[in-house]
Short mmCIF file of C-alpha atoms in Angstrom, two decimals:
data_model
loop_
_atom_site.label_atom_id
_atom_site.label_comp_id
_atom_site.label_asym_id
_atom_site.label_seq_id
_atom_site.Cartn_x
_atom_site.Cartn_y
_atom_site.Cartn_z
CA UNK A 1 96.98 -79.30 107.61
CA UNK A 2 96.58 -82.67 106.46
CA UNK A 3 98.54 -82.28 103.17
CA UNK A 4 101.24 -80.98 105.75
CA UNK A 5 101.17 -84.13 107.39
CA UNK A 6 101.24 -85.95 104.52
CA UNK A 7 104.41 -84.05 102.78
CA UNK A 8 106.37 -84.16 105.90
CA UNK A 9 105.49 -88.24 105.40
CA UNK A 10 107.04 -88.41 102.29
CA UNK A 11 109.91 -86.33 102.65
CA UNK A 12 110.60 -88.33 106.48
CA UNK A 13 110.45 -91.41 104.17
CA UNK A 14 112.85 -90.69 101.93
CA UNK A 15 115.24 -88.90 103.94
CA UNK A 16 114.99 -92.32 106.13
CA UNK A 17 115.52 -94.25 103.26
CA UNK A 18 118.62 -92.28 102.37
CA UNK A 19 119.89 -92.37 105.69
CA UNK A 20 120.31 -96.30 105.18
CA UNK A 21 122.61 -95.78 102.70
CA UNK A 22 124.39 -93.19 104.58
CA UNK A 23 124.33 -95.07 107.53
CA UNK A 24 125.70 -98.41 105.80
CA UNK A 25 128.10 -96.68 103.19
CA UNK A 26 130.09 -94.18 104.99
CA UNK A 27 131.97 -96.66 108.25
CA UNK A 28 133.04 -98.68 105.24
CA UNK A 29 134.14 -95.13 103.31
CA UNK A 30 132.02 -96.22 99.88
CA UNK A 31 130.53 -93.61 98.02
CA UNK A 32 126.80 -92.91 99.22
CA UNK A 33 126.09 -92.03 95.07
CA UNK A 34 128.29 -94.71 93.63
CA UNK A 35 126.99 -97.86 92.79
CA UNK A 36 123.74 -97.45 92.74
CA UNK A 37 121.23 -99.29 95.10
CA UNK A 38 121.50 -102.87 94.62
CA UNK A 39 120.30 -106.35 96.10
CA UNK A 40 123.34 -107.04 98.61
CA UNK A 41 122.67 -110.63 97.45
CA UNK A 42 122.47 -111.19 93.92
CA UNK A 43 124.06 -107.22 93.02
CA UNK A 44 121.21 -106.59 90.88
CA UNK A 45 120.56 -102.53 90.26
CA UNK A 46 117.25 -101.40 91.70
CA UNK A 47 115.12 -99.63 89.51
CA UNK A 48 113.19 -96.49 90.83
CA UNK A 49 109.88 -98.45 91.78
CA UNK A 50 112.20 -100.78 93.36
CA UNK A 51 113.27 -97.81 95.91
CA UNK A 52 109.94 -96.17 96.72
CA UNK A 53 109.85 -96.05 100.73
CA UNK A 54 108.25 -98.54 102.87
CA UNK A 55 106.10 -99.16 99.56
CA UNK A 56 108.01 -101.04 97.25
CA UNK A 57 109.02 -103.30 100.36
CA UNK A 58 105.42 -103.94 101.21
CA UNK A 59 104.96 -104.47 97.74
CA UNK A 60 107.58 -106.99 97.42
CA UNK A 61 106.96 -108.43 100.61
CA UNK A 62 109.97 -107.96 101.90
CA UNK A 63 111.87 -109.48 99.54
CA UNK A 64 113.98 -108.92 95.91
CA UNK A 65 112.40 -109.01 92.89
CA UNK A 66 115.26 -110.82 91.48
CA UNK A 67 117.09 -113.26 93.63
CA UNK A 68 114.17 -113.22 96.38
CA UNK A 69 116.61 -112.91 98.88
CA UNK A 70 114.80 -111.44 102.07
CA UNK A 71 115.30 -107.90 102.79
CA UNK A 72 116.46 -106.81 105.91
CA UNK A 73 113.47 -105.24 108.18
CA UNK A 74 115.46 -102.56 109.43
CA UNK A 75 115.36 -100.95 106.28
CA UNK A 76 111.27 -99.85 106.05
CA UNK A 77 111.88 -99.37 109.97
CA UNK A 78 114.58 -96.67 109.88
CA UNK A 79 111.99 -94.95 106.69
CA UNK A 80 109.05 -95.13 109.00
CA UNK A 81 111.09 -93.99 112.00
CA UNK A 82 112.10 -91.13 110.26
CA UNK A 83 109.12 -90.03 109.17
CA UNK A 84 107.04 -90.88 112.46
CA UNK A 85 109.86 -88.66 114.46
CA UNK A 86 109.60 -85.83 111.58
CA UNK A 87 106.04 -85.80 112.09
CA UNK A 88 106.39 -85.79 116.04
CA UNK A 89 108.84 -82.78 115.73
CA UNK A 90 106.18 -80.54 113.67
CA UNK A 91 103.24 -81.62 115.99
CA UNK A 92 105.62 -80.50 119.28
CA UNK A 93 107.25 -77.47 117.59
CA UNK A 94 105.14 -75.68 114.20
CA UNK A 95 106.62 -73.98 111.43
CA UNK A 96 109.76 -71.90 113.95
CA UNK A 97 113.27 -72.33 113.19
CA UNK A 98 113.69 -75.01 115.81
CA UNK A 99 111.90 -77.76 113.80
CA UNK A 100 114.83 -77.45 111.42
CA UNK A 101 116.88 -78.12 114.86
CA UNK A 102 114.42 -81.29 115.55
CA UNK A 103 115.02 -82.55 112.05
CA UNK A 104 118.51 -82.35 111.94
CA UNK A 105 119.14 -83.18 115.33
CA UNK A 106 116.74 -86.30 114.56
CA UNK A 107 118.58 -87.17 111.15
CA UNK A 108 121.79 -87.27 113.28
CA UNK A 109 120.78 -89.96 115.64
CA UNK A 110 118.61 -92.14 113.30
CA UNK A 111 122.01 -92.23 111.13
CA UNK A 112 124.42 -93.04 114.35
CA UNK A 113 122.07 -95.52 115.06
CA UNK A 114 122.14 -97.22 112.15
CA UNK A 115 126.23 -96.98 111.84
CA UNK A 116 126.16 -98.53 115.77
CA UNK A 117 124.21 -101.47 115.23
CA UNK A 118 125.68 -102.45 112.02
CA UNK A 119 129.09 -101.98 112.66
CA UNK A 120 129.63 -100.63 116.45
CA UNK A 121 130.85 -97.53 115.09
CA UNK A 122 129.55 -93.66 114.95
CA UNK A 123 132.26 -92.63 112.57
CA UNK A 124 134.04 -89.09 112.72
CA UNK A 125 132.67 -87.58 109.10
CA UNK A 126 128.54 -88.21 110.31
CA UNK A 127 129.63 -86.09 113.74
CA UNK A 128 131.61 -83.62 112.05
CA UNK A 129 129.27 -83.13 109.09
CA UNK A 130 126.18 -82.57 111.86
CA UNK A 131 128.39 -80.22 113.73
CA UNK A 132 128.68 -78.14 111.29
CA UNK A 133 125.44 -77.16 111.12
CA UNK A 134 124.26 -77.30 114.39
CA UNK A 135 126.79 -74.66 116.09
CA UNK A 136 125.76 -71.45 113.84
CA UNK A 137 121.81 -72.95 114.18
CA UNK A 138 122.43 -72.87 117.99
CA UNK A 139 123.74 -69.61 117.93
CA UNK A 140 120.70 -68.52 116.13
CA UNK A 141 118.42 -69.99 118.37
CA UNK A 142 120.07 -69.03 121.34
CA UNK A 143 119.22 -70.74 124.73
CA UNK A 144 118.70 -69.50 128.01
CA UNK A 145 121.13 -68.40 129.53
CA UNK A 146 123.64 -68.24 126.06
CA UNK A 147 126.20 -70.48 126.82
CA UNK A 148 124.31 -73.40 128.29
CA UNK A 149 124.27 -75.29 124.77
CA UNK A 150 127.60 -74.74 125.19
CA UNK A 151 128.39 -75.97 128.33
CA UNK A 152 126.31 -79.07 127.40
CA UNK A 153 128.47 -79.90 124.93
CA UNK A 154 131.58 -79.38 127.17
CA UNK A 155 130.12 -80.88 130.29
CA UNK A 156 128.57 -83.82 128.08
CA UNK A 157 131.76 -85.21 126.12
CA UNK A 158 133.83 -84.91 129.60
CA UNK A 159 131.01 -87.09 131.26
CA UNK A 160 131.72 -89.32 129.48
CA UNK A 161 135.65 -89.06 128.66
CA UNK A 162 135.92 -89.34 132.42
CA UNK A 163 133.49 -92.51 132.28
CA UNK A 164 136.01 -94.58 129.48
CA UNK A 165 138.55 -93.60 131.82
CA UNK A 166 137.24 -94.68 134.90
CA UNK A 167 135.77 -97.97 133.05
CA UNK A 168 139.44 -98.64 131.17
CA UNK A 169 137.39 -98.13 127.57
CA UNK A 170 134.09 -99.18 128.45
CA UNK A 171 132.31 -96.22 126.83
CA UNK A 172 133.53 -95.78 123.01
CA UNK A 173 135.30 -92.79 121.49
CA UNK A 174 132.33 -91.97 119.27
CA UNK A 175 129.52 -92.36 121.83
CA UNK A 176 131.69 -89.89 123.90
CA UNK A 177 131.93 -86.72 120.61
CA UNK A 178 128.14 -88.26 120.22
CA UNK A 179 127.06 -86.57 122.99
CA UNK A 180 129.61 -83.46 122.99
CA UNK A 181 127.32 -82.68 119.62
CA UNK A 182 123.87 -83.60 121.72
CA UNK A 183 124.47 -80.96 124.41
CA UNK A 184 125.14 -78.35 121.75
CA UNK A 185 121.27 -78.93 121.28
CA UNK A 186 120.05 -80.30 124.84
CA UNK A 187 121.87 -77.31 126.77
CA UNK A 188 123.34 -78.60 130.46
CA UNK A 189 120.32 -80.04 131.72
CA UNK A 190 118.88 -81.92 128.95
CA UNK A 191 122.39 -83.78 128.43
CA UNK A 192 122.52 -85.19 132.58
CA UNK A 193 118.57 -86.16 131.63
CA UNK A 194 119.72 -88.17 128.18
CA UNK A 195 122.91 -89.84 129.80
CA UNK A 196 120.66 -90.70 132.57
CA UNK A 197 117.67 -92.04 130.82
CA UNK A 198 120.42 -94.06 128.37
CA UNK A 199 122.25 -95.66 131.70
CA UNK A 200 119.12 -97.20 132.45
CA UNK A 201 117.66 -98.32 129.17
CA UNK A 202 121.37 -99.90 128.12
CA UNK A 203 121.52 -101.62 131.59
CA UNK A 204 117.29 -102.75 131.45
CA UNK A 205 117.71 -103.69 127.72
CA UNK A 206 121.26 -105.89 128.12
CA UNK A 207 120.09 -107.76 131.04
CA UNK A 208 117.21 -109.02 128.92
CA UNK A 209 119.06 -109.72 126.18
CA UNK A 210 122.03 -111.34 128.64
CA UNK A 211 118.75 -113.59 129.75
CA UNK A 212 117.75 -114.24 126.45
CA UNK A 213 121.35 -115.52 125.98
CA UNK A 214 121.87 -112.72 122.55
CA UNK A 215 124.64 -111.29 124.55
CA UNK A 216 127.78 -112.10 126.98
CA UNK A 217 128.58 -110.51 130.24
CA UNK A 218 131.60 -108.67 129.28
CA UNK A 219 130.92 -108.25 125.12
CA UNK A 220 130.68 -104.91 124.41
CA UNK A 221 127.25 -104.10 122.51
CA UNK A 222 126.18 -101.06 120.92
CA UNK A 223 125.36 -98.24 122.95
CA UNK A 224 124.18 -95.36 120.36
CA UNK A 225 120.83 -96.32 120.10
CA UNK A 226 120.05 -96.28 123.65
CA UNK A 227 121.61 -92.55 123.99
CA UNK A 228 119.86 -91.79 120.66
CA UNK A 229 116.47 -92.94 122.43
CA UNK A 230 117.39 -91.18 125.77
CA UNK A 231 117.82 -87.91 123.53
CA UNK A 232 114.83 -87.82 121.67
CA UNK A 233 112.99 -88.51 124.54
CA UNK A 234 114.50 -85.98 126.72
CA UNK A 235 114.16 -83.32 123.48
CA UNK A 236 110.74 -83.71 122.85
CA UNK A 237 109.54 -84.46 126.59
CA UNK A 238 111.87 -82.76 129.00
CA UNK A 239 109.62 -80.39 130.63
CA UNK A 240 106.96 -83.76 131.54
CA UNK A 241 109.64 -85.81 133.03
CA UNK A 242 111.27 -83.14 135.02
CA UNK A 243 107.66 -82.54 135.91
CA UNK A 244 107.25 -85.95 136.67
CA UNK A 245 110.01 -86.83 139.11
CA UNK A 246 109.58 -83.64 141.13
CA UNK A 247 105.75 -84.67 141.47
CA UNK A 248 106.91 -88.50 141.91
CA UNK A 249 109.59 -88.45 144.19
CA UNK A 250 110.01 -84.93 145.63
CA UNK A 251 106.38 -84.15 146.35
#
């Protein structure tokens, strides 16, 4: 079991570290194969012990081996991320189909959040690409009753449609197809639980950084990662927080 852990590890850790590149290639529309990894400063090519996950930063101490430039944190975060969330998914779920749902589904929403706090953007390509093979995995793994992935996915992009309307474009056009794609795998329920959960982290993590003075009242500021937190919690831990509330609040 333990040299399970560990592969799943190293394959979260590259994936992650891929993802990076994904994640800062694709809003521009560069090639994710073409140049090759390079120091953003001095444009120096990496070589392959240059690119080994998490390591080589440690390693390098965080910075490049050429130029010394410091390298960005959120790289060995996003690798470890990965991996930790990989890991998570195989300790909830086993070797069943659905863990290649949880690793997808994770994949999807470590890359938006990378695309949303570099640029503000979850661009069209990473939703479409994901989409693709989510529906026919859904309609293997079918939920109960059929259609309620479905109707997640309906009910969850015309949530929050109707919110930019209502707000005059105060929700953006990808965070609204975002979560059309996250009730495909959520179903009705889990989608009301993730927009939910997001509200109140986006509004509890502004106001402290609107205190810290790192934001403006009125600036718009990136709202993926929030709903990409809200989902994962609400995928892995649905059942405990429904659990909780009726025991908290109803009981």
């Amino acid at each position: 079991m333990l040299l399970i852990y560990l592969y799943i590890t190293i394959l979260g850790l590259i994936l992650g570290s891929f993802y990076n590149v994904v994640g800062l290639r694709v809003p521009l529309k560069k090639s994710i194969v073409s140049p090759p990894s390079h120091c953003p400063d001095c444009k120096k090519q990496l070589r392959a012990y240059e690119l080994i996950p998490f390591i080589s930063y440690v390693f390098q101490k965080g910075k490049c081996r050429h130029c010394h430039t410091r390298i960005s944190w959120t790289y060995p975060f996003f690798e470890v991320l990965t991996a930790g969330l990989f890991i998570l998914a195989f300790f909830h779920i086993g070797f069943q189909l659905e863990l290649l749902m949880a690793w997808i589904f994770v994949s999807l929403l470590i890359i938006i959040t990378i695309t949303d706090v570099h640029y503000q953007l979850i661009p069209n390509r990473i939703l479409l690409f994901f989409l693709i093979l989510i529906v026919p995995l859904r309609l293997m793994i079918q939920t109960d009753p059929w259609y309620d992935a479905f109707l997640g996915g309906i009910v969850g992009f015309g949530l929050l449609f109707l919110i930019a309307l209502l707000s005059k474009g105060g929700m953006g056009g990808g965070d609204i197809k975002l979560f059309g794609v996250i009730g495909l795998v959520l179903g009705l329920q889990g989608t009301l639980i993730t927009l939910f959960l997001a509200t109140l982290l986006g509004a509890f993590i502004g106001c402290i950084l609107m205190l810290f003075g790192k934001v403006k009242k009125g600036v718009p500021f990136a709202f993926g990662p929030f709903i990409a937190a809200a989902a994962i919690i609400t995928y892995f831990y649905q059942d405990g927080l429904i659990e909780w509330y009726m025991t908290t609040f109803l009981l």
